[in-house]
Amino acid sequence: EPEVTQTPSHQVTQMGQEVILRCVPISNHLYFYWYRQILGQKVEFLVSFYNNEISEKSEIFDDQFSVERPDGSNFTLKIRSTKLEDSAMYFCASSEFRQGGEQYFGPGTRLTVT
Amino acid sequence: GENVEQHPSTLSVQEGDSAVIKCTYSDSASNYFPWYKQELGKGPQLIIDIRSNVGEKKDQRIAVTLNKTAKHFSLHITETQPEDSAVYFCAANTGKLIFGQGTTLQVKP
């Protein structure tokens, strides 16, 4: 069964450093998403991406964040200068359709900013 | 924007009993409502969903009901088993998923 994969599973970085989180969505999916989950809280939408551009972004997704699909398989989230409050689980998701399409999540990357 | 409220935050049942989790949403434009199960250290796993043109959907021991007029939807798990223990999230899809706060379900053997 196809699945979304993410690397690394755990990333530890120092405040102010740049991190890149990587995702490989399901191959025939066209819509890609990043979500964040701070420990013990609900999952929050960050950004959606379609046709090589951002479709929608939340208030959390400020200028420190960027997304890219550098090739036909990878989808990345970059945080330019990490802050302590960026510590969270980051989930990538993909779907075949936009509204009403099932979104399948990856296992997540745990980001720890020290 | 859309807001999803989920209750209860924790639910403890005996094995074999039923469990019900309820959610309400605010945006009448939402037309797709998935439920996710999240086990410790893993990503959310889609377990069942319902679209706005349907009132109820069932898949073995789990079922979901939707009342569009009242803007609420519920997850029902029958004959609960210890492996059903997890955090369950409801969501409303408006192009992006807006999640509820989650329900920690504990099934006691």
PDB file of C-alpha atoms in Angstrom:
ATOM      1  CA  GLU A   1       0.000   0.000   0.000  1.00  0.00           C
ATOM      2  CA  PRO A   2       1.472   3.412  -0.941  1.00  0.00           C
ATOM      3  CA  GLU A   3       2.394   5.652   1.960  1.00  0.00           C
ATOM      4  CA  VAL A   4       3.837   9.049   2.739  1.00  0.00           C
ATOM      5  CA  THR A   5       7.389   8.912   4.047  1.00  0.00           C
ATOM      6  CA  GLN A   6       9.313  11.549   5.985  1.00  0.00           C
ATOM      7  CA  THR A   7      12.949  12.065   6.917  1.00  0.00           C
ATOM      8  CA  PRO A   8      14.497  12.472   9.349  1.00  0.00           C
ATOM      9  CA  SER A   9      12.341  10.966  12.082  1.00  0.00           C
ATOM     10  CA  HIS A  10      13.999  13.213  14.663  1.00  0.00           C
ATOM     11  CA  GLN A  11      15.963  16.414  14.167  1.00  0.00           C
ATOM     12  CA  VAL A  12      17.729  18.301  16.926  1.00  0.00           C
ATOM     13  CA  THR A  13      18.961  21.781  16.096  1.00  0.00           C
ATOM     14  CA  GLN A  14      20.163  24.892  17.844  1.00  0.00           C
ATOM     15  CA  MET A  15      18.114  28.057  17.915  1.00  0.00           C
ATOM     16  CA  GLY A  16      18.818  30.202  14.867  1.00  0.00           C
ATOM     17  CA  GLN A  17      19.870  27.312  12.648  1.00  0.00           C
ATOM     18  CA  GLU A  18      18.149  26.355   9.409  1.00  0.00           C
ATOM     19  CA  VAL A  19      16.441  22.994   9.082  1.00  0.00           C
ATOM     20  CA  ILE A  20      14.952  21.180   6.118  1.00  0.00           C
ATOM     21  CA  LEU A  21      12.340  18.521   6.649  1.00  0.00           C
ATOM     22  CA  ARG A  22      11.767  16.108   3.806  1.00  0.00           C
ATOM     23  CA  CYS A  23       8.711  14.241   2.611  1.00  0.00           C
ATOM     24  CA  VAL A  24       7.940  11.868  -0.231  1.00  0.00           C
ATOM     25  CA  PRO A  25       4.189  12.053  -0.920  1.00  0.00           C
ATOM     26  CA  ILE A  26       2.160   9.240  -2.487  1.00  0.00           C
ATOM     27  CA  SER A  27       3.172   9.132  -6.125  1.00  0.00           C
ATOM     28  CA  ASN A  28      -0.126   9.935  -7.907  1.00  0.00           C
ATOM     29  CA  HIS A  29      -1.152  12.638  -5.440  1.00  0.00           C
ATOM     30  CA  LEU A  30      -1.207  16.245  -6.550  1.00  0.00           C
ATOM     31  CA  TYR A  31      -1.869  18.166  -3.336  1.00  0.00           C
ATOM     32  CA  PHE A  32       0.676  18.389  -0.559  1.00  0.00           C
ATOM     33  CA  TYR A  33       0.449  19.719   2.960  1.00  0.00           C
ATOM     34  CA  TRP A  34       2.475  20.400   6.059  1.00  0.00           C
ATOM     35  CA  TYR A  35       0.925  20.282   9.509  1.00  0.00           C
ATOM     36  CA  ARG A  36       2.409  20.814  12.941  1.00  0.00           C
ATOM     37  CA  GLN A  37       1.576  19.286  16.305  1.00  0.00           C
ATOM     38  CA  ILE A  38       3.023  20.737  19.465  1.00  0.00           C
ATOM     39  CA  LEU A  39       3.289  18.101  22.192  1.00  0.00           C
ATOM     40  CA  GLY A  40      -0.110  17.284  23.647  1.00  0.00           C
ATOM     41  CA  GLN A  41      -1.991  19.641  21.352  1.00  0.00           C
ATOM     42  CA  LYS A  42      -4.042  19.270  18.209  1.00  0.00           C
ATOM     43  CA  VAL A  43      -2.708  19.075  14.709  1.00  0.00           C
ATOM     44  CA  GLU A  44      -2.492  22.508  13.039  1.00  0.00           C
ATOM     45  CA  PHE A  45      -2.434  23.329   9.347  1.00  0.00           C
ATOM     46  CA  LEU A  46       0.666  25.145   8.069  1.00  0.00           C
ATOM     47  CA  VAL A  47       0.547  25.193   4.276  1.00  0.00           C
ATOM     48  CA  SER A  48      -0.897  23.529   1.210  1.00  0.00           C
ATOM     49  CA  PHE A  49       0.896  23.239  -2.125  1.00  0.00           C
ATOM     50  CA  TYR A  50      -0.342  22.446  -5.617  1.00  0.00           C
ATOM     51  CA  ASN A  51       1.096  22.842  -9.084  1.00  0.00           C
ATOM     52  CA  ASN A  52       4.383  24.149  -7.722  1.00  0.00           C
ATOM     53  CA  GLU A  53       2.923  26.953  -5.712  1.00  0.00           C
ATOM     54  CA  ILE A  54       1.423  27.597  -2.315  1.00  0.00           C
ATOM     55  CA  SER A  55      -2.372  27.285  -2.354  1.00  0.00           C
ATOM     56  CA  GLU A  56      -3.000  28.407   1.193  1.00  0.00           C
ATOM     57  CA  LYS A  57      -0.998  29.121   4.319  1.00  0.00           C
ATOM     58  CA  SER A  58      -1.851  29.705   7.944  1.00  0.00           C
ATOM     59  CA  GLU A  59      -0.773  32.528  10.239  1.00  0.00           C
ATOM     60  CA  ILE A  60       1.899  30.213  11.644  1.00  0.00           C
ATOM     61  CA  PHE A  61       3.554  29.976   8.230  1.00  0.00           C
ATOM     62  CA  ASP A  62       5.484  33.242   8.328  1.00  0.00           C
ATOM     63  CA  ASP A  63       8.545  34.399   6.378  1.00  0.00           C
ATOM     64  CA  GLN A  64      10.744  31.952   8.275  1.00  0.00           C
ATOM     65  CA  PHE A  65       9.015  29.044   6.558  1.00  0.00           C
ATOM     66  CA  SER A  66       9.203  27.970   2.940  1.00  0.00           C
ATOM     67  CA  VAL A  67       8.200  24.928   0.946  1.00  0.00           C
ATOM     68  CA  GLU A  68       9.547  23.456  -2.218  1.00  0.00           C
ATOM     69  CA  ARG A  69       9.072  20.534  -4.537  1.00  0.00           C
ATOM     70  CA  PRO A  70      12.644  20.306  -5.854  1.00  0.00           C
ATOM     71  CA  ASP A  71      12.023  17.257  -8.042  1.00  0.00           C
ATOM     72  CA  GLY A  72       9.201  14.931  -9.002  1.00  0.00           C
ATOM     73  CA  SER A  73       9.097  13.079  -5.715  1.00  0.00           C
ATOM     74  CA  ASN A  74      10.255  15.193  -2.763  1.00  0.00           C
ATOM     75  CA  PHE A  75       8.395  17.912  -0.907  1.00  0.00           C
ATOM     76  CA  THR A  76      10.369  19.929   1.644  1.00  0.00           C
ATOM     77  CA  LEU A  77       9.677  22.328   4.487  1.00  0.00           C
ATOM     78  CA  LYS A  78      12.468  24.747   5.373  1.00  0.00           C
ATOM     79  CA  ILE A  79      12.635  26.775   8.558  1.00  0.00           C
ATOM     80  CA  ARG A  80      15.234  29.483   8.045  1.00  0.00           C
ATOM     81  CA  SER A  81      16.084  30.483  11.589  1.00  0.00           C
ATOM     82  CA  THR A  82      14.571  28.143  14.144  1.00  0.00           C
ATOM     83  CA  LYS A  83      13.085  29.331  17.417  1.00  0.00           C
ATOM     84  CA  LEU A  84      12.420  27.363  20.590  1.00  0.00           C
ATOM     85  CA  GLU A  85       8.686  27.499  19.857  1.00  0.00           C
ATOM     86  CA  ASP A  86       9.224  25.677  16.551  1.00  0.00           C
ATOM     87  CA  SER A  87       9.787  22.482  18.536  1.00  0.00           C
ATOM     88  CA  ALA A  88       6.975  20.161  17.458  1.00  0.00           C
ATOM     89  CA  MET A  89       6.073  17.174  15.338  1.00  0.00           C
ATOM     90  CA  TYR A  90       5.827  18.121  11.672  1.00  0.00           C
ATOM     91  CA  PHE A  91       3.599  15.995   9.491  1.00  0.00           C
ATOM     92  CA  CYS A  92       3.517  15.916   5.745  1.00  0.00           C
ATOM     93  CA  ALA A  93       0.294  14.841   4.042  1.00  0.00           C
ATOM     94  CA  SER A  94      -0.823  14.340   0.471  1.00  0.00           C
ATOM     95  CA  SER A  95      -4.107  13.893  -1.335  1.00  0.00           C
ATOM     96  CA  GLU A  96      -5.318  13.166  -4.823  1.00  0.00           C
ATOM     97  CA  PHE A  97      -8.022  15.811  -4.702  1.00  0.00           C
ATOM     98  CA  ARG A  98      -8.311  19.103  -2.871  1.00  0.00           C
ATOM     99  CA  GLN A  99     -11.581  19.600  -1.086  1.00  0.00           C
ATOM    100  CA  GLY A 100     -13.103  16.304  -0.119  1.00  0.00           C
ATOM    101  CA  GLY A 101      -9.961  14.353  -0.867  1.00  0.00           C
ATOM    102  CA  GLU A 102      -8.588  11.928   1.679  1.00  0.00           C
ATOM    103  CA  GLN A 103      -5.359  13.232   3.143  1.00  0.00           C
ATOM    104  CA  TYR A 104      -2.783  10.633   4.092  1.00  0.00           C
ATOM    105  CA  PHE A 105      -0.185  11.524   6.670  1.00  0.00           C
ATOM    106  CA  GLY A 106       3.429  10.562   7.040  1.00  0.00           C
ATOM    107  CA  PRO A 107       4.915   9.359  10.330  1.00  0.00           C
ATOM    108  CA  GLY A 108       6.230  12.821  11.163  1.00  0.00           C
ATOM    109  CA  THR A 109       9.525  14.475  12.019  1.00  0.00           C
ATOM    110  CA  ARG A 110      10.084  15.429  15.624  1.00  0.00           C
ATOM    111  CA  LEU A 111      11.920  18.765  15.627  1.00  0.00           C
ATOM    112  CA  THR A 112      13.658  19.763  18.835  1.00  0.00           C
ATOM    113  CA  VAL A 113      15.123  23.251  19.001  1.00  0.00           C
ATOM    114  CA  THR A 114      17.559  23.841  21.863  1.00  0.00           C
TER     115      THR A 114
ATOM    116  CA  GLY B   1     -12.584  30.590   9.507  1.00  0.00           C
ATOM    117  CA  GLU B   2     -13.580  27.040  10.369  1.00  0.00           C
ATOM    118  CA  ASN B   3     -13.494  25.908  13.991  1.00  0.00           C
ATOM    119  CA  VAL B   4     -13.932  22.335  15.187  1.00  0.00           C
ATOM    120  CA  GLU B   5     -14.793  21.449  18.779  1.00  0.00           C
ATOM    121  CA  GLN B   6     -14.388  17.872  20.015  1.00  0.00           C
ATOM    122  CA  HIS B   7     -15.668  16.159  23.156  1.00  0.00           C
ATOM    123  CA  PRO B   8     -14.808  14.474  25.416  1.00  0.00           C
ATOM    124  CA  SER B   9     -11.089  15.083  25.790  1.00  0.00           C
ATOM    125  CA  THR B  10     -10.637  11.712  27.522  1.00  0.00           C
ATOM    126  CA  LEU B  11     -12.797   8.601  27.454  1.00  0.00           C
ATOM    127  CA  SER B  12     -12.280   5.393  29.372  1.00  0.00           C
ATOM    128  CA  VAL B  13     -14.385   2.305  28.596  1.00  0.00           C
ATOM    129  CA  GLN B  14     -14.337  -1.370  29.411  1.00  0.00           C
ATOM    130  CA  GLU B  15     -13.407  -3.777  26.653  1.00  0.00           C
ATOM    131  CA  GLY B  16     -16.533  -4.694  24.720  1.00  0.00           C
ATOM    132  CA  ASP B  17     -18.360  -1.460  25.505  1.00  0.00           C
ATOM    133  CA  SER B  18     -19.135   1.240  22.944  1.00  0.00           C
ATOM    134  CA  ALA B  19     -17.384   4.591  22.678  1.00  0.00           C
ATOM    135  CA  VAL B  20     -18.813   7.775  21.198  1.00  0.00           C
ATOM    136  CA  ILE B  21     -16.862  10.921  20.330  1.00  0.00           C
ATOM    137  CA  LYS B  22     -18.649  14.071  19.186  1.00  0.00           C
ATOM    138  CA  CYS B  23     -17.561  17.065  17.139  1.00  0.00           C
ATOM    139  CA  THR B  24     -19.145  20.304  16.041  1.00  0.00           C
ATOM    140  CA  TYR B  25     -17.999  22.592  13.259  1.00  0.00           C
ATOM    141  CA  SER B  26     -18.737  26.186  12.383  1.00  0.00           C
ATOM    142  CA  ASP B  27     -18.306  26.588   8.618  1.00  0.00           C
ATOM    143  CA  SER B  28     -21.364  25.397   6.697  1.00  0.00           C
ATOM    144  CA  ALA B  29     -19.190  25.213   3.555  1.00  0.00           C
ATOM    145  CA  SER B  30     -17.299  22.225   4.999  1.00  0.00           C
ATOM    146  CA  ASN B  31     -18.371  19.121   3.131  1.00  0.00           C
ATOM    147  CA  TYR B  32     -15.956  16.388   4.129  1.00  0.00           C
ATOM    148  CA  PHE B  33     -15.324  15.095   7.631  1.00  0.00           C
ATOM    149  CA  PRO B  34     -12.568  12.577   8.286  1.00  0.00           C
ATOM    150  CA  TRP B  35     -11.611  10.839  11.514  1.00  0.00           C
ATOM    151  CA  TYR B  36      -8.038  10.026  12.360  1.00  0.00           C
ATOM    152  CA  LYS B  37      -6.516   7.658  14.901  1.00  0.00           C
ATOM    153  CA  GLN B  38      -3.112   8.571  16.274  1.00  0.00           C
ATOM    154  CA  GLU B  39      -1.029   6.099  18.197  1.00  0.00           C
ATOM    155  CA  LEU B  40       1.901   7.207  20.315  1.00  0.00           C
ATOM    156  CA  GLY B  41       4.790   8.480  18.196  1.00  0.00           C
ATOM    157  CA  LYS B  42       2.987   7.969  14.895  1.00  0.00           C
ATOM    158  CA  GLY B  43       1.226  10.106  12.344  1.00  0.00           C
ATOM    159  CA  PRO B  44      -2.561  10.412  12.146  1.00  0.00           C
ATOM    160  CA  GLN B  45      -4.137   7.457  10.363  1.00  0.00           C
ATOM    161  CA  LEU B  46      -7.371   7.955   8.451  1.00  0.00           C
ATOM    162  CA  ILE B  47      -9.928   5.460   9.773  1.00  0.00           C
ATOM    163  CA  ILE B  48     -13.233   6.623   8.351  1.00  0.00           C
ATOM    164  CA  ASP B  49     -14.740   9.677   6.697  1.00  0.00           C
ATOM    165  CA  ILE B  50     -18.102  11.032   5.697  1.00  0.00           C
ATOM    166  CA  ARG B  51     -19.226  13.477   3.053  1.00  0.00           C
ATOM    167  CA  SER B  52     -21.969  16.015   3.440  1.00  0.00           C
ATOM    168  CA  ASN B  53     -24.420  14.210   1.176  1.00  0.00           C
ATOM    169  CA  VAL B  54     -24.488  11.196   3.513  1.00  0.00           C
ATOM    170  CA  GLY B  55     -25.964  10.924   6.999  1.00  0.00           C
ATOM    171  CA  GLU B  56     -24.214   7.793   8.206  1.00  0.00           C
ATOM    172  CA  LYS B  57     -21.373   5.511   7.182  1.00  0.00           C
ATOM    173  CA  LYS B  58     -20.250   2.266   8.747  1.00  0.00           C
ATOM    174  CA  ASP B  59     -17.116   0.178   8.444  1.00  0.00           C
ATOM    175  CA  GLN B  60     -17.146  -2.950  10.593  1.00  0.00           C
ATOM    176  CA  ARG B  61     -16.987  -1.766  14.233  1.00  0.00           C
ATOM    177  CA  ILE B  62     -16.746   1.937  13.490  1.00  0.00           C
ATOM    178  CA  ALA B  63     -19.445   4.267  12.241  1.00  0.00           C
ATOM    179  CA  VAL B  64     -19.753   7.982  11.704  1.00  0.00           C
ATOM    180  CA  THR B  65     -22.927  10.080  11.669  1.00  0.00           C
ATOM    181  CA  LEU B  66     -23.355  13.591  10.312  1.00  0.00           C
ATOM    182  CA  ASN B  67     -26.063  16.136  11.042  1.00  0.00           C
ATOM    183  CA  LYS B  68     -25.485  19.017   8.634  1.00  0.00           C
ATOM    184  CA  THR B  69     -28.313  21.101  10.019  1.00  0.00           C
ATOM    185  CA  ALA B  70     -26.889  21.013  13.522  1.00  0.00           C
ATOM    186  CA  LYS B  71     -23.279  21.021  12.226  1.00  0.00           C
ATOM    187  CA  HIS B  72     -22.175  18.071  14.259  1.00  0.00           C
ATOM    188  CA  PHE B  73     -20.745  14.656  13.544  1.00  0.00           C
ATOM    189  CA  SER B  74     -19.882  11.706  15.724  1.00  0.00           C
ATOM    190  CA  LEU B  75     -17.666   8.631  15.767  1.00  0.00           C
ATOM    191  CA  HIS B  76     -19.060   5.420  17.210  1.00  0.00           C
ATOM    192  CA  ILE B  77     -16.872   2.450  18.045  1.00  0.00           C
ATOM    193  CA  THR B  78     -18.655  -0.734  19.083  1.00  0.00           C
ATOM    194  CA  GLU B  79     -17.222  -3.797  20.841  1.00  0.00           C
ATOM    195  CA  THR B  80     -14.109  -1.858  21.795  1.00  0.00           C
ATOM    196  CA  GLN B  81     -10.799  -3.699  22.076  1.00  0.00           C
ATOM    197  CA  PRO B  82      -7.561  -2.714  23.880  1.00  0.00           C
ATOM    198  CA  GLU B  83      -5.951  -1.979  20.496  1.00  0.00           C
ATOM    199  CA  ASP B  84      -8.537   0.760  19.960  1.00  0.00           C
ATOM    200  CA  SER B  85      -6.731   2.738  22.679  1.00  0.00           C
ATOM    201  CA  ALA B  86      -5.302   5.855  20.993  1.00  0.00           C
ATOM    202  CA  VAL B  87      -5.987   9.532  20.415  1.00  0.00           C
ATOM    203  CA  TYR B  88      -8.821  10.179  17.969  1.00  0.00           C
ATOM    204  CA  PHE B  89      -9.150  13.412  16.012  1.00  0.00           C
ATOM    205  CA  CYS B  90     -12.093  14.648  14.028  1.00  0.00           C
ATOM    206  CA  ALA B  91     -11.545  17.166  11.265  1.00  0.00           C
ATOM    207  CA  ALA B  92     -13.417  19.306   8.782  1.00  0.00           C
ATOM    208  CA  ASN B  93     -12.034  19.796   5.314  1.00  0.00           C
ATOM    209  CA  THR B  94     -12.280  23.161   3.621  1.00  0.00           C
ATOM    210  CA  GLY B  95      -9.342  22.472   1.323  1.00  0.00           C
ATOM    211  CA  LYS B  96      -7.217  22.133   4.425  1.00  0.00           C
ATOM    212  CA  LEU B  97      -7.967  20.038   7.482  1.00  0.00           C
ATOM    213  CA  ILE B  98      -9.107  21.790  10.632  1.00  0.00           C
ATOM    214  CA  PHE B  99      -8.741  19.373  13.511  1.00  0.00           C
ATOM    215  CA  GLY B 100     -10.559  19.032  16.785  1.00  0.00           C
ATOM    216  CA  GLN B 101      -8.628  18.934  20.021  1.00  0.00           C
ATOM    217  CA  GLY B 102      -8.491  15.146  20.166  1.00  0.00           C
ATOM    218  CA  THR B 103      -9.968  12.466  22.415  1.00  0.00           C
ATOM    219  CA  THR B 104      -7.754  10.064  24.317  1.00  0.00           C
ATOM    220  CA  LEU B 105      -9.590   6.740  24.350  1.00  0.00           C
ATOM    221  CA  GLN B 106      -8.533   4.134  26.860  1.00  0.00           C
ATOM    222  CA  VAL B 107     -10.023   0.661  26.579  1.00  0.00           C
ATOM    223  CA  LYS B 108      -9.511  -1.345  29.746  1.00  0.00           C
ATOM    224  CA  PRO B 109      -9.193  -5.114  29.353  1.00  0.00           C
TER     225      PRO B 109
END
